[in-house]
Amino acid sequence: MNMSDAFSEQEIRRGLVTKLVGKDIHIFDELGSTNDLAKTMASNGAPSGTVILADSQTKGRGRMGRSFISPPGVGIYLSVILRPTLPPGRLPIITLGSGVAVARAVNEVTDLKILLKWPNDLLLNTKKAGGILTEGKIENDEMSFIIIGIGLNVNTEIEHFPPDLLPLVTSLKAEKGERISRTALVKELLEQIEWIFFQLEQGCEERIIKEWSDYSTTLGKWIRVSSQNSVIEGLAERLDETGAMVLRRSDGQLERITAGEVTIIKDFK
Ligand code: BTN
């Protein structure tokens, strides 16, 4: 193993068995946001499977305009450009599938069990260890490209986070009690993302939804979903075939939710 664990294309390529993801790999010491660069490159014609990886980000972005703290040498900040043939309505399920890919990769490399909080949070022991930001461009009712942005706190010391976030965040190292090879994890991530992408392209949504449900920390709980103009509460019953959350409200009515911030109000366990 490369002892400094600095990213190198050669190390990532060694033994990598992907056909598409990682066809081109671009590595940077520092970027504003890997998703921003990925979007620019995709708009300029970068091929499907292109990977952008940064050792640190100065403007790492999360959902809902939040920032993603991205200190150097310790995390994975990675974006993958994909050009799916799926219709634009399938974008949510790509986010969910990416969560499954990360959970699988983390489990494979570290034995830790990531749980997924709908739609895109990666949790370890109820604390956030990372997140996924999927963005895309739709042209003529087709997905021109999507960017899967993955941020993971790998060897991050918890002191890197602002004091108010300390009770809410964690890293793989903090949970495992030992350093983890970022390179091994990047390789596994690329392989798992490719596997999920091919599954979705072949129409195996049901399988992905089933697997996501197994990793879910949201289903079966009484939750509140807040979005820009509404707050809805209900039982998180299941995901539908597009990846939307189906909520059963207290009056029995079903509501299909496609976006929002989830707070778990009651765990029936
Ligand atoms: C979230 O927690 O809401 C999502 C966080 C996603 C962070 C990753 S880091 C790599 C990629 N580039 C970004 O600017 N954001 C994503």
PDB file of N, CA and C and ligand atoms in Angstrom, residues 32-36 52 54 57 59-70 76-79 120-122 128 130-135 147-152 261, ligand 1:
ATOM      1  N   GLY A  32     -12.389  23.552  -6.364  1.00  0.00           N
ATOM      2  CA  GLY A  32     -13.543  24.150  -5.710  1.00  0.00           C
ATOM      3  C   GLY A  32     -14.494  23.018  -5.356  1.00  0.00           C
ATOM      4  N   SER A  33     -15.062  22.407  -6.399  1.00  0.00           N
ATOM      5  CA  SER A  33     -15.981  21.286  -6.216  1.00  0.00           C
ATOM      6  C   SER A  33     -15.794  20.316  -7.387  1.00  0.00           C
ATOM      7  N   THR A  34     -15.638  19.038  -7.083  1.00  0.00           N
ATOM      8  CA  THR A  34     -15.479  18.052  -8.169  1.00  0.00           C
ATOM      9  C   THR A  34     -16.735  18.017  -9.038  1.00  0.00           C
ATOM     10  N   ASN A  35     -17.915  18.241  -8.426  1.00  0.00           N
ATOM     11  CA  ASN A  35     -19.147  18.241  -9.233  1.00  0.00           C
ATOM     12  C   ASN A  35     -19.151  19.398 -10.229  1.00  0.00           C
ATOM     13  N   ASP A  36     -18.652  20.562  -9.788  1.00  0.00           N
ATOM     14  CA  ASP A  36     -18.643  21.721 -10.693  1.00  0.00           C
ATOM     15  C   ASP A  36     -17.740  21.451 -11.898  1.00  0.00           C
ATOM     16  N   ILE A  52     -13.565  12.325 -11.646  1.00  0.00           N
ATOM     17  CA  ILE A  52     -12.806  13.468 -11.129  1.00  0.00           C
ATOM     18  C   ILE A  52     -12.667  13.277  -9.628  1.00  0.00           C
ATOM     19  N   ALA A  54     -10.618  14.671  -6.059  1.00  0.00           N
ATOM     20  CA  ALA A  54      -9.805  15.738  -5.474  1.00  0.00           C
ATOM     21  C   ALA A  54      -9.364  15.339  -4.074  1.00  0.00           C
ATOM     22  N   GLN A  57     -11.369  20.001  -1.278  1.00  0.00           N
ATOM     23  CA  GLN A  57     -12.263  20.929  -1.990  1.00  0.00           C
ATOM     24  C   GLN A  57     -12.416  22.189  -1.140  1.00  0.00           C
ATOM     25  N   LYS A  59     -14.896  24.425  -2.090  1.00  0.00           N
ATOM     26  CA  LYS A  59     -16.326  24.758  -2.161  1.00  0.00           C
ATOM     27  C   LYS A  59     -17.157  23.497  -2.348  1.00  0.00           C
ATOM     28  N   GLY A  60     -16.821  22.454  -1.580  1.00  0.00           N
ATOM     29  CA  GLY A  60     -17.575  21.204  -1.673  1.00  0.00           C
ATOM     30  C   GLY A  60     -19.043  21.485  -1.366  1.00  0.00           C
ATOM     31  N   ARG A  61     -19.925  20.946  -2.208  1.00  0.00           N
ATOM     32  CA  ARG A  61     -21.353  21.264  -2.059  1.00  0.00           C
ATOM     33  C   ARG A  61     -22.153  20.046  -1.646  1.00  0.00           C
ATOM     34  N   GLY A  62     -23.169  20.294  -0.797  1.00  0.00           N
ATOM     35  CA  GLY A  62     -24.130  19.257  -0.459  1.00  0.00           C
ATOM     36  C   GLY A  62     -25.486  19.658  -1.000  1.00  0.00           C
ATOM     37  N   ARG A  63     -26.505  18.886  -0.634  1.00  0.00           N
ATOM     38  CA  ARG A  63     -27.863  19.245  -1.061  1.00  0.00           C
ATOM     39  C   ARG A  63     -28.318  20.492  -0.352  1.00  0.00           C
ATOM     40  N   MET A  64     -29.336  21.117  -0.897  1.00  0.00           N
ATOM     41  CA  MET A  64     -30.009  22.265  -0.297  1.00  0.00           C
ATOM     42  C   MET A  64     -29.034  23.391   0.042  1.00  0.00           C
ATOM     43  N   GLY A  65     -28.070  23.591  -0.840  1.00  0.00           N
ATOM     44  CA  GLY A  65     -27.143  24.720  -0.703  1.00  0.00           C
ATOM     45  C   GLY A  65     -26.165  24.584   0.456  1.00  0.00           C
ATOM     46  N   ARG A  66     -26.089  23.400   1.056  1.00  0.00           N
ATOM     47  CA  ARG A  66     -25.150  23.237   2.174  1.00  0.00           C
ATOM     48  C   ARG A  66     -23.742  23.023   1.630  1.00  0.00           C
ATOM     49  N   SER A  67     -22.750  23.240   2.528  1.00  0.00           N
ATOM     50  CA  SER A  67     -21.391  22.956   2.078  1.00  0.00           C
ATOM     51  C   SER A  67     -20.979  21.578   2.594  1.00  0.00           C
ATOM     52  N   PHE A  68     -20.011  20.983   1.905  1.00  0.00           N
ATOM     53  CA  PHE A  68     -19.488  19.704   2.351  1.00  0.00           C
ATOM     54  C   PHE A  68     -18.026  19.917   2.724  1.00  0.00           C
ATOM     55  N   ILE A  69     -17.738  19.776   4.003  1.00  0.00           N
ATOM     56  CA  ILE A  69     -16.390  20.076   4.502  1.00  0.00           C
ATOM     57  C   ILE A  69     -15.414  19.031   3.963  1.00  0.00           C
ATOM     58  N   SER A  70     -14.361  19.520   3.269  1.00  0.00           N
ATOM     59  CA  SER A  70     -13.517  18.603   2.481  1.00  0.00           C
ATOM     60  C   SER A  70     -12.029  18.838   2.735  1.00  0.00           C
ATOM     61  N   ILE A  76     -12.667  11.261   0.694  1.00  0.00           N
ATOM     62  CA  ILE A  76     -12.848  10.984  -0.736  1.00  0.00           C
ATOM     63  C   ILE A  76     -13.869  11.980  -1.255  1.00  0.00           C
ATOM     64  N   TYR A  77     -13.468  12.755  -2.254  1.00  0.00           N
ATOM     65  CA  TYR A  77     -14.357  13.732  -2.901  1.00  0.00           C
ATOM     66  C   TYR A  77     -14.283  13.400  -4.383  1.00  0.00           C
ATOM     67  N   LEU A  78     -15.322  12.788  -4.880  1.00  0.00           N
ATOM     68  CA  LEU A  78     -15.233  12.157  -6.196  1.00  0.00           C
ATOM     69  C   LEU A  78     -16.502  12.399  -6.995  1.00  0.00           C
ATOM     70  N   SER A  79     -16.350  12.664  -8.285  1.00  0.00           N
ATOM     71  CA  SER A  79     -17.523  12.795  -9.162  1.00  0.00           C
ATOM     72  C   SER A  79     -17.343  11.894 -10.366  1.00  0.00           C
ATOM     73  N   ASN A 120     -30.111  10.768   0.401  1.00  0.00           N
ATOM     74  CA  ASN A 120     -28.706  10.696  -0.007  1.00  0.00           C
ATOM     75  C   ASN A 120     -27.679  10.725   1.112  1.00  0.00           C
ATOM     76  N   ASP A 121     -28.095  10.542   2.356  1.00  0.00           N
ATOM     77  CA  ASP A 121     -27.106  10.607   3.436  1.00  0.00           C
ATOM     78  C   ASP A 121     -26.533   9.229   3.743  1.00  0.00           C
ATOM     79  N   LEU A 122     -25.236   9.232   4.038  1.00  0.00           N
ATOM     80  CA  LEU A 122     -24.534   7.990   4.362  1.00  0.00           C
ATOM     81  C   LEU A 122     -24.226   8.011   5.847  1.00  0.00           C
ATOM     82  N   LYS A 128     -23.548  11.218  10.371  1.00  0.00           N
ATOM     83  CA  LYS A 128     -23.287  11.344   8.934  1.00  0.00           C
ATOM     84  C   LYS A 128     -21.801  11.131   8.618  1.00  0.00           C
ATOM     85  N   GLY A 130     -20.959  10.823   5.271  1.00  0.00           N
ATOM     86  CA  GLY A 130     -20.800  11.295   3.896  1.00  0.00           C
ATOM     87  C   GLY A 130     -22.149  11.522   3.252  1.00  0.00           C
ATOM     88  N   GLY A 131     -22.092  11.896   1.986  1.00  0.00           N
ATOM     89  CA  GLY A 131     -23.339  12.158   1.267  1.00  0.00           C
ATOM     90  C   GLY A 131     -23.126  12.060  -0.237  1.00  0.00           C
ATOM     91  N   ILE A 132     -24.229  12.104  -0.928  1.00  0.00           N
ATOM     92  CA  ILE A 132     -24.210  11.986  -2.394  1.00  0.00           C
ATOM     93  C   ILE A 132     -24.968  13.163  -2.984  1.00  0.00           C
ATOM     94  N   LEU A 133     -24.380  13.773  -3.987  1.00  0.00           N
ATOM     95  CA  LEU A 133     -25.061  14.874  -4.682  1.00  0.00           C
ATOM     96  C   LEU A 133     -25.120  14.509  -6.158  1.00  0.00           C
ATOM     97  N   THR A 134     -26.299  14.140  -6.618  1.00  0.00           N
ATOM     98  CA  THR A 134     -26.463  13.768  -8.025  1.00  0.00           C
ATOM     99  C   THR A 134     -27.022  14.966  -8.773  1.00  0.00           C
ATOM    100  N   GLU A 135     -26.398  15.328  -9.856  1.00  0.00           N
ATOM    101  CA  GLU A 135     -26.873  16.463 -10.662  1.00  0.00           C
ATOM    102  C   GLU A 135     -26.905  16.006 -12.114  1.00  0.00           C
ATOM    103  N   ILE A 147     -24.090  13.613 -13.090  1.00  0.00           N
ATOM    104  CA  ILE A 147     -22.878  13.622 -12.283  1.00  0.00           C
ATOM    105  C   ILE A 147     -23.249  12.983 -10.946  1.00  0.00           C
ATOM    106  N   ILE A 148     -22.537  11.945 -10.585  1.00  0.00           N
ATOM    107  CA  ILE A 148     -22.711  11.375  -9.246  1.00  0.00           C
ATOM    108  C   ILE A 148     -21.554  11.886  -8.404  1.00  0.00           C
ATOM    109  N   GLY A 149     -21.876  12.730  -7.434  1.00  0.00           N
ATOM    110  CA  GLY A 149     -20.838  13.286  -6.563  1.00  0.00           C
ATOM    111  C   GLY A 149     -20.886  12.583  -5.215  1.00  0.00           C
ATOM    112  N   ILE A 150     -19.765  12.017  -4.820  1.00  0.00           N
ATOM    113  CA  ILE A 150     -19.725  11.275  -3.550  1.00  0.00           C
ATOM    114  C   ILE A 150     -18.689  11.913  -2.628  1.00  0.00           C
ATOM    115  N   GLY A 151     -19.111  12.209  -1.417  1.00  0.00           N
ATOM    116  CA  GLY A 151     -18.185  12.720  -0.408  1.00  0.00           C
ATOM    117  C   GLY A 151     -18.191  11.767   0.773  1.00  0.00           C
ATOM    118  N   LEU A 152     -17.011  11.343   1.201  1.00  0.00           N
ATOM    119  CA  LEU A 152     -16.926  10.395   2.334  1.00  0.00           C
ATOM    120  C   LEU A 152     -15.857  10.870   3.309  1.00  0.00           C
ATOM    121  N   GLU A 261     -35.972  17.229   3.082  1.00  0.00           N
ATOM    122  CA  GLU A 261     -35.064  16.922   4.178  1.00  0.00           C
ATOM    123  C   GLU A 261     -35.835  16.075   5.189  1.00  0.00           C
TER     124      GLU A 261
HETATM  125  C1  BTN B   1     -24.829  16.048   0.976  1.00  0.00           C
HETATM  126  O1  BTN B   1     -24.378  15.676   2.060  1.00  0.00           O
HETATM  127  O2  BTN B   1     -25.881  16.728   0.889  1.00  0.00           O
HETATM  128  C2  BTN B   1     -24.113  15.648  -0.267  1.00  0.00           C
HETATM  129  C3  BTN B   1     -22.607  15.835  -0.171  1.00  0.00           C
HETATM  130  C4  BTN B   1     -21.893  15.527  -1.461  1.00  0.00           C
HETATM  131  C5  BTN B   1     -20.446  15.899  -1.399  1.00  0.00           C
HETATM  132  C6  BTN B   1     -19.690  15.477  -2.636  1.00  0.00           C
HETATM  133  S1  BTN B   1     -17.955  15.648  -2.442  1.00  0.00           S
HETATM  134  C7  BTN B   1     -17.718  15.351  -4.132  1.00  0.00           C
HETATM  135  C8  BTN B   1     -18.817  16.088  -4.867  1.00  0.00           C
HETATM  136  N1  BTN B   1     -18.437  17.473  -5.109  1.00  0.00           N
HETATM  137  C9  BTN B   1     -19.202  18.322  -4.424  1.00  0.00           C
HETATM  138  O3  BTN B   1     -19.086  19.561  -4.437  1.00  0.00           O
HETATM  139  N2  BTN B   1     -20.142  17.659  -3.727  1.00  0.00           N
HETATM  140  C10 BTN B   1     -20.025  16.220  -3.922  1.00  0.00           C
END
